[in-house]
CSV table of C-alpha atoms in Angstrom, one decimal:
chain,number,residue,atom,x,y,z
A,1,MET,CA,105.7,67.4,69.3
A,2,ASP,CA,105.5,64.4,71.6
A,3,LEU,CA,101.9,63.2,71.5
A,4,ASN,CA,102.6,60.7,74.3
A,5,ALA,CA,104.0,63.4,76.7
A,6,PRO,CA,102.2,63.4,80.1
A,7,ASP,CA,99.4,65.9,80.6
A,8,ARG,CA,100.7,68.9,82.5
A,9,THR,CA,97.4,70.8,82.7
A,10,LEU,CA,96.6,72.5,86.0
A,11,ARG,CA,93.1,71.8,87.3
A,12,ILE,CA,91.5,74.2,89.8
A,13,GLY,CA,88.3,73.3,91.5
A,14,GLY,CA,88.0,70.4,89.1
A,15,ARG,CA,88.2,72.7,86.1
A,16,PRO,CA,91.1,72.1,83.6
A,17,LEU,CA,93.1,75.3,82.8
A,18,PRO,CA,95.1,74.7,79.7
A,19,VAL,CA,96.7,77.9,78.4
A,20,VAL,CA,98.1,79.1,75.1
A,21,GLY,CA,100.3,82.1,75.5
A,22,PRO,CA,100.6,84.0,78.8
A,23,ALA,CA,98.2,83.0,81.5
A,24,ARG,CA,96.3,86.0,82.9
A,25,MET,CA,96.0,85.8,86.7
A,26,TYR,CA,94.3,88.5,88.8
A,27,VAL,CA,94.7,88.4,92.6
A,28,CYS,CA,92.4,90.6,94.7
A,29,GLY,CA,94.8,92.5,96.9
A,30,ILE,CA,94.5,94.3,100.2
A,31,THR,CA,92.9,97.5,101.3
A,32,PRO,CA,96.0,99.0,102.8
A,33,TYR,CA,94.9,100.3,106.2
A,34,ASP,CA,96.5,97.9,108.7
A,35,ALA,CA,99.3,95.3,109.2
A,36,THR,CA,99.4,92.0,107.3
A,37,HIS,CA,97.9,89.1,109.3
A,38,LEU,CA,97.7,85.4,108.6
A,39,GLY,CA,94.4,85.7,106.9
A,40,HIS,CA,95.9,88.0,104.3
A,41,ALA,CA,99.0,85.9,104.0
A,42,ARG,CA,97.3,82.6,103.4
A,43,THR,CA,95.4,84.0,100.4
A,44,PHE,CA,98.5,85.5,98.8
A,45,VAL,CA,100.8,82.5,99.5
A,46,TRP,CA,98.2,80.2,97.9
A,47,ALA,CA,97.9,82.5,94.9
A,48,ASP,CA,101.7,82.4,94.6
A,49,VAL,CA,101.7,78.6,94.8
A,50,ALA,CA,99.2,78.5,91.9
A,51,ALA,CA,101.3,80.7,89.8
A,52,ARG,CA,104.5,78.7,90.6
A,53,VAL,CA,102.8,75.4,89.7
A,54,LEU,CA,101.6,76.9,86.4
A,55,ARG,CA,105.2,78.0,85.7
A,56,HIS,CA,106.5,74.5,86.7
A,57,ALA,CA,104.1,73.0,84.1
A,58,GLY,CA,105.7,75.2,81.5
A,59,GLY,CA,103.3,78.1,81.5
A,60,ASP,CA,104.1,81.8,81.2
A,61,VAL,CA,102.1,83.5,83.9
A,62,ARG,CA,101.4,87.2,84.3
A,63,VAL,CA,100.1,88.1,87.7
A,64,CYS,CA,98.2,91.3,88.7
A,65,ARG,CA,97.6,92.0,92.3
A,66,ASN,CA,95.7,95.2,92.9
A,67,ILE,CA,95.7,97.7,95.8
A,68,THR,CA,92.3,99.0,96.9
A,69,ASP,CA,93.3,102.4,98.1
A,70,VAL,CA,89.9,104.1,97.6
A,71,ASP,CA,87.7,102.7,100.3
A,72,ASP,CA,85.7,103.8,103.4
A,73,VAL,CA,87.8,101.9,105.9
A,74,LEU,CA,91.0,103.3,104.5
A,75,ASN,CA,89.7,106.8,104.5
A,76,LYS,CA,88.8,106.5,108.2
A,77,ALA,CA,92.1,105.0,109.1
A,78,ALA,CA,94.0,107.7,107.3
A,79,HIS,CA,91.9,110.4,108.9
A,80,ARG,CA,92.7,109.0,112.4
A,81,ALA,CA,96.4,109.0,111.5
A,82,GLY,CA,96.1,112.6,110.2
A,83,SER,CA,97.5,111.6,106.8
A,84,PRO,CA,96.3,112.0,103.2
A,85,TYR,CA,94.6,108.7,102.1
A,86,ASP,CA,97.1,108.0,99.3
A,87,SER,CA,100.2,108.6,101.4
A,88,PHE,CA,98.8,106.5,104.2
A,89,ALA,CA,98.0,103.7,101.8
A,90,ALA,CA,101.5,103.8,100.2
A,91,VAL,CA,103.1,103.3,103.6
A,92,GLN,CA,100.8,100.4,104.5
A,93,GLN,CA,101.4,98.9,101.0
A,94,TYR,CA,105.2,99.0,101.7
A,95,TYR,CA,104.8,97.0,104.9
A,96,PHE,CA,102.4,94.6,103.2
A,97,GLU,CA,104.8,93.9,100.4
A,98,ARG,CA,107.7,93.6,102.8
A,99,ASP,CA,105.9,90.8,104.6
A,100,LEU,CA,105.0,89.0,101.4
A,101,ASP,CA,108.6,89.2,100.2
A,102,ALA,CA,109.7,87.6,103.4
A,103,LEU,CA,107.2,84.8,102.8
A,104,ARG,CA,108.8,84.3,99.4
A,105,VAL,CA,105.8,85.4,97.4
A,106,HIS,CA,107.1,86.1,93.9
A,107,PRO,CA,107.0,89.7,92.8
A,108,VAL,CA,103.9,90.3,90.6
A,109,ASP,CA,103.9,91.8,87.1
A,110,HIS,CA,101.2,94.5,87.7
A,111,ARG,CA,100.3,96.4,90.9
A,112,PRO,CA,97.5,98.7,90.0
A,113,ARG,CA,96.2,101.1,92.7
A,114,ALA,CA,92.5,102.0,92.5
A,115,HIS,CA,93.1,105.8,92.7
A,116,ASN,CA,95.1,105.6,89.4
A,117,HIS,CA,92.2,103.9,87.6
A,118,VAL,CA,89.3,106.3,88.3
A,119,ARG,CA,89.2,107.2,84.6
A,120,GLU,CA,88.6,103.5,83.7
A,121,VAL,CA,85.8,103.3,86.3
A,122,VAL,CA,84.1,106.4,84.7
A,123,ALA,CA,84.4,104.7,81.3
A,124,LEU,CA,82.9,101.5,82.8
A,125,ALA,CA,80.0,103.4,84.2
A,126,GLN,CA,79.4,105.2,80.9
A,127,GLY,CA,79.5,101.9,79.0
A,128,LEU,CA,77.0,100.3,81.3
A,129,LEU,CA,74.7,103.3,81.0
A,130,ALA,CA,74.9,103.3,77.3
A,131,SER,CA,73.9,99.6,77.1
A,132,GLY,CA,71.1,99.9,79.6
A,133,HIS,CA,72.8,97.9,82.4
A,134,ALA,CA,72.9,100.9,84.7
A,135,TYR,CA,71.0,104.1,85.7
A,136,VAL,CA,71.7,107.4,87.4
A,137,ARG,CA,70.1,108.6,90.6
A,138,ASP,CA,71.2,111.8,92.5
A,139,GLY,CA,74.8,111.6,91.2
A,140,THR,CA,75.1,107.8,91.8
A,141,VAL,CA,75.4,105.4,88.9
A,142,TYR,CA,73.7,102.1,89.8
A,143,PHE,CA,74.2,98.8,88.1
A,144,HIS,CA,71.1,96.6,87.6
A,145,GLY,CA,72.0,93.6,89.8
A,146,ALA,CA,68.7,91.9,90.5
A,147,ASP,CA,69.9,88.6,89.0
A,148,VAL,CA,73.4,88.6,90.3
A,149,PRO,CA,72.7,86.6,93.5
A,150,ARG,CA,70.9,83.9,91.6
A,151,ARG,CA,73.7,83.7,89.1
A,152,ALA,CA,76.1,83.3,92.0
A,153,GLY,CA,74.0,80.6,93.7
A,154,VAL,CA,73.1,82.8,96.7
A,155,ASP,CA,69.6,83.0,98.0
A,156,ASP,CA,67.9,86.4,98.5
A,157,GLN,CA,68.2,86.5,102.3
A,158,GLN,CA,71.8,85.6,102.3
A,159,ALA,CA,72.5,88.1,99.5
A,160,HIS,CA,70.7,90.8,101.5
A,161,ASP,CA,72.7,90.1,104.6
A,162,LEU,CA,76.1,89.9,102.9
A,163,MET,CA,75.4,93.1,100.9
A,164,ALA,CA,74.5,94.9,104.0
A,165,GLU,CA,77.7,93.6,105.7
A,166,TYR,CA,79.9,94.8,102.8
A,167,GLY,CA,78.3,98.3,102.5
A,168,ASP,CA,76.2,97.7,99.4
A,169,GLU,CA,73.1,99.2,101.1
A,170,PRO,CA,70.3,96.8,100.0
A,171,GLU,CA,67.8,99.0,102.0
A,172,ASN,CA,68.7,102.2,100.1
A,173,PRO,CA,65.4,103.7,98.9
A,174,GLY,CA,67.2,105.4,96.0
A,175,LYS,CA,67.8,102.2,94.2
A,176,GLU,CA,65.4,100.5,91.8
A,177,HIS,CA,66.2,97.1,93.3
A,178,PRO,CA,67.9,96.1,96.6
A,179,PHE,CA,70.6,94.1,94.7
A,180,ASP,CA,71.7,97.0,92.5
A,181,ILE,CA,75.1,98.3,93.4
A,182,ALA,CA,76.9,101.6,93.0
A,183,VAL,CA,79.4,101.8,90.2
A,184,TRP,CA,80.0,105.5,90.9
A,185,ARG,CA,78.8,107.5,93.9
A,186,PRO,CA,79.1,111.1,95.2
A,187,SER,CA,81.9,111.7,97.7
A,188,HIS,CA,81.1,113.1,101.1
A,189,SER,CA,82.9,116.0,102.7
A,190,GLY,CA,86.5,115.1,103.5
A,191,GLU,CA,86.5,112.0,101.2
A,192,PRO,CA,88.6,111.8,98.0
A,193,ALA,CA,86.7,113.0,95.0
A,194,TRP,CA,87.2,113.0,91.2
A,195,PRO,CA,85.3,114.8,88.4
A,196,SER,CA,82.8,112.8,86.5
A,197,PRO,CA,79.8,113.4,84.2
A,198,TRP,CA,77.5,112.9,87.3
A,199,GLY,CA,79.4,115.3,89.6
A,200,PRO,CA,82.4,114.9,91.9
A,201,GLY,CA,82.6,111.4,93.3
A,202,ARG,CA,84.5,108.1,93.6
A,203,PRO,CA,84.3,104.5,92.4
A,204,GLY,CA,82.3,101.7,94.0
A,205,TRP,CA,84.4,98.9,95.4
A,206,HIS,CA,83.3,96.2,92.9
A,207,ALA,CA,83.8,98.5,90.0
A,208,GLU,CA,87.4,99.3,91.0
A,209,CYS,CA,88.4,95.6,90.6
A,210,ALA,CA,86.5,95.2,87.4
A,211,ALA,CA,88.2,98.3,85.9
A,212,MET,CA,91.7,97.4,87.1
A,213,ALA,CA,91.4,93.8,85.8
A,214,MET,CA,90.1,94.9,82.4
A,215,ALA,CA,92.7,97.7,82.2
A,216,THR,CA,95.5,95.1,82.8
A,217,PHE,CA,94.3,92.0,81.0
A,218,GLY,CA,91.3,93.0,78.8
A,219,PRO,CA,87.9,91.4,79.0
A,220,ALA,CA,88.7,87.9,80.4
A,221,LEU,CA,91.1,86.1,82.9
A,222,ASP,CA,92.4,82.6,83.1
A,223,LEU,CA,92.6,82.5,86.9
A,224,HIS,CA,91.1,84.8,89.5
A,225,SER,CA,92.2,84.5,93.2
A,226,GLY,CA,91.1,85.9,96.4
A,227,GLY,CA,89.7,85.1,99.9
A,228,ALA,CA,86.6,82.9,100.0
A,229,ASP,CA,84.9,85.8,101.9
A,230,LEU,CA,85.0,87.8,98.6
A,231,ARG,CA,83.0,85.2,96.6
A,232,PHE,CA,79.8,87.2,97.2
A,233,PRO,CA,79.2,90.1,96.8
A,234,HIS,CA,82.6,91.3,95.5
A,235,HIS,CA,83.6,88.7,92.9
A,236,ALA,CA,80.0,88.1,91.8
A,237,TYR,CA,79.5,91.8,91.0
A,238,GLU,CA,83.0,92.2,89.6
A,239,THR,CA,82.1,89.4,87.2
A,240,ALA,CA,78.6,90.8,86.4
A,241,LEU,CA,79.9,94.3,85.7
A,242,THR,CA,82.6,93.0,83.4
A,243,GLU,CA,80.5,90.6,81.5
A,244,ALA,CA,77.7,93.2,81.1
A,245,LEU,CA,80.2,95.7,79.6
A,246,THR,CA,82.1,93.3,77.3
A,247,GLY,CA,79.7,90.5,76.5
A,248,VAL,CA,82.6,88.0,77.1
A,249,ARG,CA,81.8,85.0,79.3
A,250,PRO,CA,83.1,83.7,81.5
A,251,PHE,CA,85.0,86.7,83.0
A,252,SER,CA,87.4,84.2,84.6
A,253,ARG,CA,87.9,80.6,83.5
A,254,ALA,CA,88.7,79.4,87.0
A,255,TRP,CA,88.6,80.7,90.6
A,256,LEU,CA,90.9,80.2,93.5
A,257,HIS,CA,88.8,81.1,96.5
A,258,VAL,CA,91.1,80.5,99.5
A,259,GLY,CA,89.5,79.4,102.8
A,260,MET,CA,89.5,81.7,105.8
A,261,VAL,CA,92.0,81.6,108.7
A,262,CYS,CA,90.3,81.3,112.0
A,263,ARG,CA,91.2,81.2,115.7
A,264,ASP,CA,89.0,79.0,117.9
A,265,GLY,CA,86.6,78.8,115.0
A,266,VAL,CA,86.2,82.6,114.6
A,267,LYS,CA,87.4,84.2,111.4
A,268,MET,CA,90.6,86.2,111.9
A,269,ALA,CA,89.8,89.9,111.6
A,270,LYS,CA,90.7,93.2,113.1
A,271,SER,CA,87.1,93.6,114.3
A,272,THR,CA,87.3,90.5,116.4
A,273,GLY,CA,90.7,91.3,117.9
A,274,ASN,CA,92.1,87.9,117.1
A,275,LEU,CA,94.8,88.8,114.6
A,276,ILE,CA,98.2,87.0,114.3
A,277,LEU,CA,100.5,89.4,112.5
A,278,VAL,CA,103.0,88.0,110.0
A,279,SER,CA,105.7,90.4,111.1
A,280,GLU,CA,105.5,89.2,114.7
A,281,LEU,CA,105.8,85.6,113.7
A,282,LEU,CA,108.7,86.3,111.5
A,283,GLN,CA,110.7,87.8,114.4
A,284,SER,CA,111.2,84.4,115.9
A,285,ARG,CA,110.3,81.8,113.3
A,286,PRO,CA,111.7,80.9,109.9
A,287,ALA,CA,109.7,82.4,107.0
A,288,THR,CA,109.7,79.1,105.1
A,289,ALA,CA,108.0,77.4,108.1
A,290,VAL,CA,105.3,80.1,108.2
A,291,ARG,CA,104.8,79.6,104.5
A,292,LEU,CA,104.6,75.8,104.8
A,293,MET,CA,102.1,76.2,107.7
A,294,LEU,CA,99.9,78.3,105.5
A,295,ILE,CA,99.7,75.8,102.7
A,296,THR,CA,99.4,72.6,104.7
A,297,ALA,CA,95.6,72.5,104.7
A,298,PRO,CA,93.9,72.4,101.3
A,299,TRP,CA,93.3,75.8,99.8
A,300,PRO,CA,89.5,75.7,99.7
A,301,ASP,CA,89.2,74.8,103.4
A,302,ASP,CA,88.9,77.2,106.3
A,303,TRP,CA,91.9,76.6,108.6
A,304,ASP,CA,92.2,77.1,112.4
A,305,TYR,CA,95.5,78.5,113.5
A,306,THR,CA,97.2,77.2,116.6
A,307,PRO,CA,100.7,77.8,117.8
A,308,GLY,CA,101.3,74.0,117.5
A,309,ALA,CA,100.7,74.3,113.8
A,310,LEU,CA,103.8,76.4,113.4
A,311,ASP,CA,105.8,73.9,115.5
A,312,SER,CA,104.6,71.1,113.3
A,313,ALA,CA,105.6,73.0,110.2
A,314,ILE,CA,109.1,73.6,111.5
A,315,ALA,CA,109.5,69.9,112.2
A,316,ARG,CA,108.2,69.0,108.8
A,317,LEU,CA,110.5,71.5,107.1
A,318,ASP,CA,113.5,70.0,108.8
A,319,ALA,CA,112.4,66.5,107.6
A,320,LEU,CA,112.1,67.8,104.1
A,321,HIS,CA,115.5,69.3,104.2
A,322,THR,CA,117.0,66.1,105.5
A,323,GLY,CA,115.3,64.1,102.8
A,324,ALA,CA,116.4,66.5,100.1
A,325,GLY,CA,120.0,65.9,101.1
A,326,ARG,CA,119.9,62.3,99.9
A,327,ARG,CA,121.3,61.6,96.5
A,328,ALA,CA,118.5,59.3,95.4
A,329,SER,CA,116.2,60.6,92.6
A,330,SER,CA,113.1,58.8,91.4
A,331,PRO,CA,111.6,60.1,88.1
A,332,ALA,CA,108.4,58.2,88.9
A,333,ALA,CA,108.1,59.9,92.2
A,334,GLU,CA,108.9,63.3,90.8
A,335,ALA,CA,106.2,62.8,88.1
A,336,ALA,CA,103.7,61.7,90.8
A,337,ALA,CA,104.4,64.8,92.9
A,338,THR,CA,104.0,67.0,89.9
A,339,ARG,CA,100.7,65.3,89.1
A,340,ALA,CA,99.5,66.0,92.6
A,341,LEU,CA,100.4,69.7,92.4
A,342,LEU,CA,98.6,70.0,89.0
A,343,ASP,CA,95.5,68.2,90.5
A,344,ASP,CA,93.9,71.1,92.3
A,345,LEU,CA,97.2,72.2,94.0
A,346,ASP,CA,97.2,69.0,96.1
A,347,VAL,CA,100.2,70.2,98.2
A,348,GLY,CA,99.5,67.7,100.9
A,349,THR,CA,100.1,64.7,98.6
A,350,ALA,CA,103.1,66.3,96.9
A,351,LEU,CA,104.7,66.9,100.3
A,352,ALA,CA,104.0,63.3,101.4
A,353,ILE,CA,105.7,62.0,98.3
A,354,ALA,CA,108.6,64.3,98.8
A,355,GLU,CA,109.1,63.2,102.4
A,356,GLU,CA,108.9,59.5,101.5
A,357,GLU,CA,111.2,59.7,98.5
A,358,GLY,CA,113.6,62.5,99.5
A,359,GLY,CA,116.4,63.2,97.0
A,360,GLY,CA,115.5,64.9,93.8
A,361,THR,CA,111.7,64.6,94.4
A,362,ALA,CA,112.0,66.5,97.7
A,363,ARG,CA,114.2,69.1,96.1
A,364,MET,CA,111.8,69.6,93.2
A,365,VAL,CA,108.7,70.0,95.5
A,366,MET,CA,110.5,72.4,97.8
A,367,GLN,CA,111.7,74.5,94.8
A,368,VAL,CA,108.2,74.7,93.3
A,369,LEU,CA,106.6,75.6,96.6
A,370,ALA,CA,109.5,78.0,97.5
A,371,LEU,CA,110.4,76.1,100.7
A,372,GLY,CA,114.1,75.7,99.9
């Protein structure tokens, strides 16, 4: 063992992430009810970059990216299409994965779908009830969540507003506390339903991810990735549910909360009608240029899309290819680029070094970032 070997530890958000054995990475996936837009793509491309950098550093990475196919918005979309929810979700999942494949996102090791893990959610609810972390009201199993916003660094008013926005019903009079959330709830007419000790029903959203993550990797993760808009309430409650059940803390050693994609300062979302679809861009632009565009701004930052950003990415990609064609190779430059990638996924610095040095450094950076 070379004790003088350079440190090849990835740091995420300032937190070092040394791993022994396979690194467990969980990526919050899509609710498959509509086409893939740049907001989705940026999150999943950055997650892919993190996994690739870990592998470049010598790590063995196992990635799980779930599919949330039990959800109100999906049920409504499937009903409008006149399709069973699971068939509708499977078709949308196919298109989503086709787009990610085009963007060179590496195939993941696990792809759990929520409807296949209902039994695990029931077990989660039973365990929380047995330990006193949950209670039952009218067929709904509620998790005691009064302290979750404080633990997540969110004030009460912000927590109330975000929980209302995401369907956690802080005003529901059936709950003991506004910040309690449903682990299991009764299904309404026309909604998917499964048997449970509390009557026919379906999982709550936060409980789905908690159950799928534990079913795949056990009580803890090395890296959890998802959009910054999922930080609260989704990731905060996913964490609280898991830690309450297992007693293992932290649930995830590090978090990759990828900033939002905006247009003219407004978050890209179907509800605002400002979507840019990945499939449409790929009809006329190189996939590697779209990928490069999505990782040019630092991962924690929100990023405002403009058509000019894609033109700039195409020009930069051409420059990288030109530089990579040079024979020159600088071990020092390659080491500096690797250090930048390991230092909070500093892609900007790594690309700048690659452009300046060209040769083997450019080829290495392009290979790690899947831009070749």
